[in-house]
Tab-separated table of C-alpha atoms in Angstrom:
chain	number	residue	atom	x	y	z
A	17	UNK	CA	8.687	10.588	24.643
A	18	UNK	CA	9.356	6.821	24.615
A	19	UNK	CA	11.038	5.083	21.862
A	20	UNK	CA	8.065	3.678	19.403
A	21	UNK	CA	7.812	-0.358	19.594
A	22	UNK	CA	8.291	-2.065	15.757
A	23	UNK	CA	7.189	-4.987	14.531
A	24	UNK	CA	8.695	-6.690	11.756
A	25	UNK	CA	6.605	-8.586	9.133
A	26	UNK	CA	8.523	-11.752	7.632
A	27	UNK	CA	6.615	-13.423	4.472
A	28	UNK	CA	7.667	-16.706	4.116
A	29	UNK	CA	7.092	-20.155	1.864
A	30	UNK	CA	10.072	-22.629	1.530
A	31	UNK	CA	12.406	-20.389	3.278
A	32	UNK	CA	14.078	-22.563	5.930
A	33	UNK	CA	17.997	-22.174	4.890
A	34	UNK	CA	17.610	-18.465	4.291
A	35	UNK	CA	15.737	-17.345	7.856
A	36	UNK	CA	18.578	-17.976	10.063
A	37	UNK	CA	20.509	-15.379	8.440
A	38	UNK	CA	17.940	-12.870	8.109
A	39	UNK	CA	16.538	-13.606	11.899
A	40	UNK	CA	20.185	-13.086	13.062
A	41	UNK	CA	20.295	-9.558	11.507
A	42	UNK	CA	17.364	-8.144	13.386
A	43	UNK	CA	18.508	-5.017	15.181
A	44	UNK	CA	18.111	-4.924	18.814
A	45	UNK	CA	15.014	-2.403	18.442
A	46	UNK	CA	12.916	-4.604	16.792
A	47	UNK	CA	10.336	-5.672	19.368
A	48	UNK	CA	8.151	-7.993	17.507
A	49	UNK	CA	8.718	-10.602	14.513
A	50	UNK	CA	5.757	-11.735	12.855
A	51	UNK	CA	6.622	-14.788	10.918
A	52	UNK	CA	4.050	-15.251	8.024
A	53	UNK	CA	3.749	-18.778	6.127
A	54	UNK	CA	2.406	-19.416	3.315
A	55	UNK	CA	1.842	-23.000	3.394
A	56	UNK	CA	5.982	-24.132	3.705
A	57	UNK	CA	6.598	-28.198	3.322
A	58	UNK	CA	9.857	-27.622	4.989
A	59	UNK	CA	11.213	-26.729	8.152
A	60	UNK	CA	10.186	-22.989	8.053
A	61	UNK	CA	8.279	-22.641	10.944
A	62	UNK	CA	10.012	-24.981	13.208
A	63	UNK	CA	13.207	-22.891	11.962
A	64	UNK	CA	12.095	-19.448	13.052
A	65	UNK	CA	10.707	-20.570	16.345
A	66	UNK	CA	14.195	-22.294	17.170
A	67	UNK	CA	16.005	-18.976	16.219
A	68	UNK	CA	14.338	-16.705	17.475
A	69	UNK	CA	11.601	-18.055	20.752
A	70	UNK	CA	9.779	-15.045	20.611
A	71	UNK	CA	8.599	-15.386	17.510
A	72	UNK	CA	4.756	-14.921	16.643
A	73	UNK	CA	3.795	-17.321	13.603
A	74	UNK	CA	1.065	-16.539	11.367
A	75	UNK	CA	-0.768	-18.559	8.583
A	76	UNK	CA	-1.814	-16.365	5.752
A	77	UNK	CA	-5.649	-16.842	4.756
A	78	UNK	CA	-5.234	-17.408	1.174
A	79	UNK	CA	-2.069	-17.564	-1.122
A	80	UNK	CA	0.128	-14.750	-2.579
A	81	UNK	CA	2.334	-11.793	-1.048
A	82	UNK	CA	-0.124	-9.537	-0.781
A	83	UNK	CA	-2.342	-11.264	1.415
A	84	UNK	CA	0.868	-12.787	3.712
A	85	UNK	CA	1.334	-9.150	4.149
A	86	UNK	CA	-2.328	-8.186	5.106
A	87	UNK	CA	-1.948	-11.161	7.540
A	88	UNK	CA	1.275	-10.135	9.265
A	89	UNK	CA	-0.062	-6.377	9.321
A	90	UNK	CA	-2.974	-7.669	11.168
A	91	UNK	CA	-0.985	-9.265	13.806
A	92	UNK	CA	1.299	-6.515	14.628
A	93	UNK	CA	0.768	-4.439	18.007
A	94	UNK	CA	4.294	-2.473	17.608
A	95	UNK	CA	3.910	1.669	16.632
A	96	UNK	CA	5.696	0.750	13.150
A	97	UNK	CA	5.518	-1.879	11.181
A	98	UNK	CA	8.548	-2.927	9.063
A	99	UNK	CA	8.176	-5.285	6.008
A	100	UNK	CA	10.854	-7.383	4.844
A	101	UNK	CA	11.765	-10.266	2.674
A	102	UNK	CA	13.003	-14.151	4.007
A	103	UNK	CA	15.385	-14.358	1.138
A	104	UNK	CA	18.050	-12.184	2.253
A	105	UNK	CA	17.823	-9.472	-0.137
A	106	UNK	CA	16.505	-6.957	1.980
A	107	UNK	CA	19.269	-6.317	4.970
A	108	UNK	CA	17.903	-5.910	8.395
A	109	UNK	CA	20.581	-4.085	9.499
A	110	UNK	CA	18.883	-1.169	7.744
A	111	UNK	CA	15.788	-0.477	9.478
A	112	UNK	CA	17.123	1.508	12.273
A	113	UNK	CA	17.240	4.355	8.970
A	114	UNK	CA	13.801	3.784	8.146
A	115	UNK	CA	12.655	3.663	11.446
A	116	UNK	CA	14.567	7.284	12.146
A	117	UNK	CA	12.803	8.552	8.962
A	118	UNK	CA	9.588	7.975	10.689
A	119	UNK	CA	10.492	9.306	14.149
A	120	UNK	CA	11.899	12.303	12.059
A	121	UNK	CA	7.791	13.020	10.740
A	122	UNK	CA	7.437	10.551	7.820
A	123	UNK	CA	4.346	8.579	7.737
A	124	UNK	CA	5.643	6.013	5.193
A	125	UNK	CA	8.789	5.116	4.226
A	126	UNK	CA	9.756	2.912	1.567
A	127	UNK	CA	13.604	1.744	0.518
A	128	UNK	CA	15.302	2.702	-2.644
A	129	UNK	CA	17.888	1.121	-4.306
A	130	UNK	CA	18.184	4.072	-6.710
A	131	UNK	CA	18.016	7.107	-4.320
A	132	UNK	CA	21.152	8.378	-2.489
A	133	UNK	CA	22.953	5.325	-0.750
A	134	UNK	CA	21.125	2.564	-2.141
A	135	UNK	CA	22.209	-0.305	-4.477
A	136	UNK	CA	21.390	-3.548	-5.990
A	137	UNK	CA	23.111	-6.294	-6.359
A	138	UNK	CA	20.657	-8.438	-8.545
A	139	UNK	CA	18.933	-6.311	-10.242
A	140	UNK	CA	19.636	-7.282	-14.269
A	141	UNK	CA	19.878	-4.406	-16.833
A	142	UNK	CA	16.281	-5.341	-18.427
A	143	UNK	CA	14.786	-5.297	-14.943
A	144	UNK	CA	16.419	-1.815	-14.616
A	145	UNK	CA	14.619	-0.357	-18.071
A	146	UNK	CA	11.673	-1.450	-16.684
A	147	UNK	CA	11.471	-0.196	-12.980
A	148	UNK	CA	12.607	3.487	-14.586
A	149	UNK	CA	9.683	3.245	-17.015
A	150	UNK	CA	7.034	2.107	-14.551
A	151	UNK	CA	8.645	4.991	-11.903
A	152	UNK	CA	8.348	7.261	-14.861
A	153	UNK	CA	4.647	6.943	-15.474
A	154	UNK	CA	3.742	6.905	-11.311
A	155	UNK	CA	5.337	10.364	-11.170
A	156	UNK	CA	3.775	11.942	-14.068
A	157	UNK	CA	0.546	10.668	-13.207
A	158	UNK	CA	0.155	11.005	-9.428
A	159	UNK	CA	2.989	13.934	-9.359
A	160	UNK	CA	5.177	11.954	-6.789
A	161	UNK	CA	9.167	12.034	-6.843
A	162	UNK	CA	9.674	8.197	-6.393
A	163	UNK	CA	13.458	6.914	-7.330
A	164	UNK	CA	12.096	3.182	-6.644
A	165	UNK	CA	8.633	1.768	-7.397
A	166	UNK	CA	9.210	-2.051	-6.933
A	167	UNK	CA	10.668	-2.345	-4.147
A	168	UNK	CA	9.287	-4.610	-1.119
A	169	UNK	CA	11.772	-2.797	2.206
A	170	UNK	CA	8.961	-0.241	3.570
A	171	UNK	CA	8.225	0.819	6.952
A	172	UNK	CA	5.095	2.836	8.295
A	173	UNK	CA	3.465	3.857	11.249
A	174	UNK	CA	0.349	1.169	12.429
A	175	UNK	CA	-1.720	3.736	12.323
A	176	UNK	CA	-1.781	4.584	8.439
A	177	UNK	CA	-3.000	0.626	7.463
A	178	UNK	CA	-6.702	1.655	7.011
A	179	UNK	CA	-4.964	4.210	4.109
A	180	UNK	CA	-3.598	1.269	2.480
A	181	UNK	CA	-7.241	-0.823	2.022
A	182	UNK	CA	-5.726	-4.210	1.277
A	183	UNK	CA	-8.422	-7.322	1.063
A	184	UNK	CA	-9.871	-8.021	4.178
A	185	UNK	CA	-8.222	-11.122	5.253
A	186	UNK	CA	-11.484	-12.848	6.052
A	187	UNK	CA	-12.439	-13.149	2.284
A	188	UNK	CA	-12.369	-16.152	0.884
A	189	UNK	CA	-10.146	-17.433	-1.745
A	190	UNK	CA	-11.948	-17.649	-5.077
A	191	UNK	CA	-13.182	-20.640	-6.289
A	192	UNK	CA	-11.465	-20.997	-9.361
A	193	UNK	CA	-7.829	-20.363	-8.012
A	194	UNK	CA	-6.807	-17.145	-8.422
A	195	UNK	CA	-5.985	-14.036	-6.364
A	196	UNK	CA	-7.695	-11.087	-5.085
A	197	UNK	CA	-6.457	-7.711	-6.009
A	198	UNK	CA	-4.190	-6.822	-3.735
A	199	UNK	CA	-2.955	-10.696	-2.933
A	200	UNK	CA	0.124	-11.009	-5.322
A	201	UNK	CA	3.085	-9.245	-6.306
A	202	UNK	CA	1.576	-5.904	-7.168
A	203	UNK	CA	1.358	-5.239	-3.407
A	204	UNK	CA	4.439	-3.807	-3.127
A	205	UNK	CA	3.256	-1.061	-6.312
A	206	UNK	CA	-0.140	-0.510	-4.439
A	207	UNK	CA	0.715	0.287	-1.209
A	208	UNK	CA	3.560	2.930	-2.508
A	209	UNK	CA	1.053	4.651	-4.489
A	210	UNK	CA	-1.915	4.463	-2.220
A	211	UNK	CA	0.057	6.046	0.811
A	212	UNK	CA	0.864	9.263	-1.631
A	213	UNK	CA	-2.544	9.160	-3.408
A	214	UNK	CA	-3.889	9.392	0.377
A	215	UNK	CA	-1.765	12.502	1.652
A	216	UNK	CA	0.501	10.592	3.617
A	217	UNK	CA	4.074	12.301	4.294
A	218	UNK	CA	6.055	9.554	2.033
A	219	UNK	CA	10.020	9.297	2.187
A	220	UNK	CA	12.556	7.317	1.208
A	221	UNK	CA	15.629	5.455	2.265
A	222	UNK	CA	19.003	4.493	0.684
A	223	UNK	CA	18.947	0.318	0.820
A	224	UNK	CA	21.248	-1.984	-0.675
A	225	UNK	CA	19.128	-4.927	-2.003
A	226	UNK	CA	21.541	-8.271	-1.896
A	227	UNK	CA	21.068	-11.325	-4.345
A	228	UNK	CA	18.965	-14.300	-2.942
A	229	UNK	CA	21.137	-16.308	-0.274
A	230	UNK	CA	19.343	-19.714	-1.247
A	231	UNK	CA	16.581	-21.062	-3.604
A	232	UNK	CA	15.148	-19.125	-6.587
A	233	UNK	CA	12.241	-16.053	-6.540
A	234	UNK	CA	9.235	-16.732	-8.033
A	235	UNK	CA	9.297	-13.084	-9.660
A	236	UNK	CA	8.724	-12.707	-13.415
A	237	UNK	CA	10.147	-9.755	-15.887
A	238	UNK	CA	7.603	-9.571	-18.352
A	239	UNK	CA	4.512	-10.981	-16.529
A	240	UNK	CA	5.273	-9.271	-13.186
A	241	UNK	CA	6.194	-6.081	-15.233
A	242	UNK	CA	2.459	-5.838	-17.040
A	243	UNK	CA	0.923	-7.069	-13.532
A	244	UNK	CA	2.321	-3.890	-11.856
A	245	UNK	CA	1.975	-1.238	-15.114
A	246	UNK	CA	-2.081	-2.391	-14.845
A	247	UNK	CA	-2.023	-2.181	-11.109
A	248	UNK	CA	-0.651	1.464	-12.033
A	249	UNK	CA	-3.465	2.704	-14.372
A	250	UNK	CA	-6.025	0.438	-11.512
A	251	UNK	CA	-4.946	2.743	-8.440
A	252	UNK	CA	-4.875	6.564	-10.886
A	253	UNK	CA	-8.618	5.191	-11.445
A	254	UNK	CA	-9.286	4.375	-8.182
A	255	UNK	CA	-7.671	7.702	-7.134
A	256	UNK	CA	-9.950	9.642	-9.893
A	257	UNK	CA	-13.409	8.261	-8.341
A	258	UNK	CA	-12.573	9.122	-5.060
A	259	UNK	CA	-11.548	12.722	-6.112
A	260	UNK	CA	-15.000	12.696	-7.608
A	261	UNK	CA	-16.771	11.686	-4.498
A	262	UNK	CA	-15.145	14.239	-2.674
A	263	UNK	CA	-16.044	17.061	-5.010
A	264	UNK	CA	-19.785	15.743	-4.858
A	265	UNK	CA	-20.094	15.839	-1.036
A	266	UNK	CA	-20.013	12.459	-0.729
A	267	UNK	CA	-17.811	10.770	2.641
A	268	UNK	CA	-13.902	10.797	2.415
A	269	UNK	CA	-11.004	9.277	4.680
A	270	UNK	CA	-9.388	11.714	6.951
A	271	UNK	CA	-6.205	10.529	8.374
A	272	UNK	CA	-4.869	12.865	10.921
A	273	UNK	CA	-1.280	12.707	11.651
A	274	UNK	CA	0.345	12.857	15.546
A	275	UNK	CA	3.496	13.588	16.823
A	276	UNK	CA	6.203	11.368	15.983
A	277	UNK	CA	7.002	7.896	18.576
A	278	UNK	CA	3.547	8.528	20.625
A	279	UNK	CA	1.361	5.964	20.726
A	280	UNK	CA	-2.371	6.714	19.792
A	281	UNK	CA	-5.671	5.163	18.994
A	282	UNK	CA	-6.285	4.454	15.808
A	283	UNK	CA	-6.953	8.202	13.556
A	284	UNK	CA	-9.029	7.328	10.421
A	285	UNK	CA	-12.399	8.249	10.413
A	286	UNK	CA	-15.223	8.962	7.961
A	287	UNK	CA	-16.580	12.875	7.457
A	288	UNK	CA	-18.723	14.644	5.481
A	289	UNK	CA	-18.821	18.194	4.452
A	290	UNK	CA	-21.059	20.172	7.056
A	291	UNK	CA	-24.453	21.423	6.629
A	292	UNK	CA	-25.215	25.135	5.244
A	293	UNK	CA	-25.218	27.534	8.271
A	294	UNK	CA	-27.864	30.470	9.153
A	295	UNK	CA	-31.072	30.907	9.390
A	296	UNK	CA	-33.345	28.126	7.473
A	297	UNK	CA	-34.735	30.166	4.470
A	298	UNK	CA	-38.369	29.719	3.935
A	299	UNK	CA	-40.066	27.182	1.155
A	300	UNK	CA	-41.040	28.814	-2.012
A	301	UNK	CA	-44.078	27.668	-3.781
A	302	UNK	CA	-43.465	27.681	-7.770
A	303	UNK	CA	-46.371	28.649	-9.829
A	304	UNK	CA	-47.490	26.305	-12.688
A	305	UNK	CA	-45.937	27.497	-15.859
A	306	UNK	CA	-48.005	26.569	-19.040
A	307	UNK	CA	-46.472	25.280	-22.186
A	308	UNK	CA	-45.582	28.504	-23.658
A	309	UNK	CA	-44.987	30.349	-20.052
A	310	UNK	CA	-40.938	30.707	-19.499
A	311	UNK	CA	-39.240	28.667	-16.696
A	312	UNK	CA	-38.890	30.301	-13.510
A	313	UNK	CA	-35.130	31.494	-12.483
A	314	UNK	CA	-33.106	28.446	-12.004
A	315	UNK	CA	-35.467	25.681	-13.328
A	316	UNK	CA	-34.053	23.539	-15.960
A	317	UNK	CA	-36.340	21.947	-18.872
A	318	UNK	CA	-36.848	18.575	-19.165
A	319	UNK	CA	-34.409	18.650	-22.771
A	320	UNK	CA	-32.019	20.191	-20.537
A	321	UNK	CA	-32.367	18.058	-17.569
A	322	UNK	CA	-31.665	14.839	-20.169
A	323	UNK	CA	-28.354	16.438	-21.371
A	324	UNK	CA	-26.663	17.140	-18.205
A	325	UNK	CA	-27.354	13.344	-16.613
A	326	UNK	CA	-26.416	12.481	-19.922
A	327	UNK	CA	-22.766	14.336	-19.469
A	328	UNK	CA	-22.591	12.974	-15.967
A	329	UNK	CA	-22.804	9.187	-17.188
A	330	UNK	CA	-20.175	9.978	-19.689
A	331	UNK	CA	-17.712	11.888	-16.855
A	332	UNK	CA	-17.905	8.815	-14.718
């Protein structure tokens, strides 16, 4: 089997003094670099096309991580896709481990600077507290062994995007200003969860997360921390209506996996549970019952008819 082609997604705004660095750390594997900008007034662009000509530069559709990310995703033709960030915190040099994770049978693969291996360097003690209390509540509720929720170094195969449902990138921005789920910061929390809510074969990787070589992040404790504890309880109720659907009958994703490093048309595809088999029994004809006649065998009164949609509205 040939080695798998990986892309490399690059969100970007203001970023010019750190991309140099992080373009110069690119392992030899990586096959494609998808630049995404977010609107930059300085020398971004021009800087990652003189670094590195190969470059592909993308303009995100509205504003906020989550949608550079859906943009860059969109662009990629490599077998994995690796997301990184511009600022130098996540090292490059590191994705030849997530990339053997993958080859090894992962479908998802997402960096920990908790697990075995992994470290942080900026990480303060309060931000700490936090990311073990939000990790806490993701494994009790969706029964997952994560060591590192917030974390932005994953890598996947192409193939498993339609499992993580981000905005379509077409939408538009909404007219008074603000994001679409899925557009900010809480990307990183809703694409962890939604690739173990879906089935997918999740691992993790040891990754040293370095301090910010130049300008400031835009990251908030407090506001960021409630932002991603909602997106939390959000995704266990999206994963709760689907469960329901599927009990119903109703259509569900199926995303089948193939071997590892062989490239495939894209897998996800919508089923429903098959039709009854035998022989078609024939129609029965139910006699008119009177008011005082009993119901025939699995008839339901009107009184009880009223009660159970009234149970059903209350279980949804």
């Amino acid at each position: 089997m040939k080695s798998p082609t990986v892309s490399v997604v690059i969100p970007t705004l203001n970023e010019e003094r750190n991309l140099p660095h992080v373009l110069a750390k690119l392992p030899p594997m990586v096959t494609e670099v998808i630049v995404v900008d977010g609107g930059s007034i300085d020398r971004t662009v021009a800087v990652a096309r003189e670094h590195r000509s190969d470059v592909t530069v993308v303009h995100q559709t509205r504003t906020g991580k989550g949608n550079a990310l859906a943009c860059g995703f969109a662009a990629c033709s490599g077998d994995i896709i690796v997301m990184i960030d511009a600022d130098g915190s996540t090292d490059p040099a590191e994705i030849p481990a997530f990339v053997a994770e993958l080859v090894g049978g992962a479908d998802f693969v997402k960096g920990s600077r908790f697990g075995r291996g992994g470290h942080s360097h900026d990480i303060t003690r309060l931000r700490k507290v936090g990311n073990d209390g939000l990790n806490l509540v993701v494994n009790t509720l969706f029964g997952t062994r994560f060591t590192d929720l917030c974390y932005g170094y994953n890598a996947f195969w192409a193939r498993v995007v339609p499992a993580l449902d981000l905005p379509a990138i077409t939408l538009p921005r909404p007219v008074d200003g603000s994001k679409l789920w899925g557009d900010g910061f809480e990307i990183e929390t809703m694409i962890n969860i939604r690739a173990a809510a879906d089935g997918l074969r999740v691992g993790e990787v040891g990754s040293v997360e370095h301090a910010r070589l130049h300008g400031q992040s835009n990251l908030n404790t407090f506001r960021d921390g409630f932002r991603v504890l909602r997106t939390i309880f959000s995704e266990y109720g999206r994963m709760r209506r689907r469960e329901r659907i599927a009990r119903r009958g109703g259509a569900v994703l199926v995303h089948q996996r193939t071997p590892a490093g062989v490239a495939t048309a894209p897998v996800t595809r919508m089923v429903r549970p098959p039709a009854p088999s035998g022989p078609e029994l024939p129609r029965q004809r139910t006699p008119h019952a009177g008011p005082g006649a009993p119901a025939p065998a699995g008839a339901h009164r009107s009184g009880d008819v009223a009660r159970l949609r009234a149970r059903t509205a209350i279980d949804d």
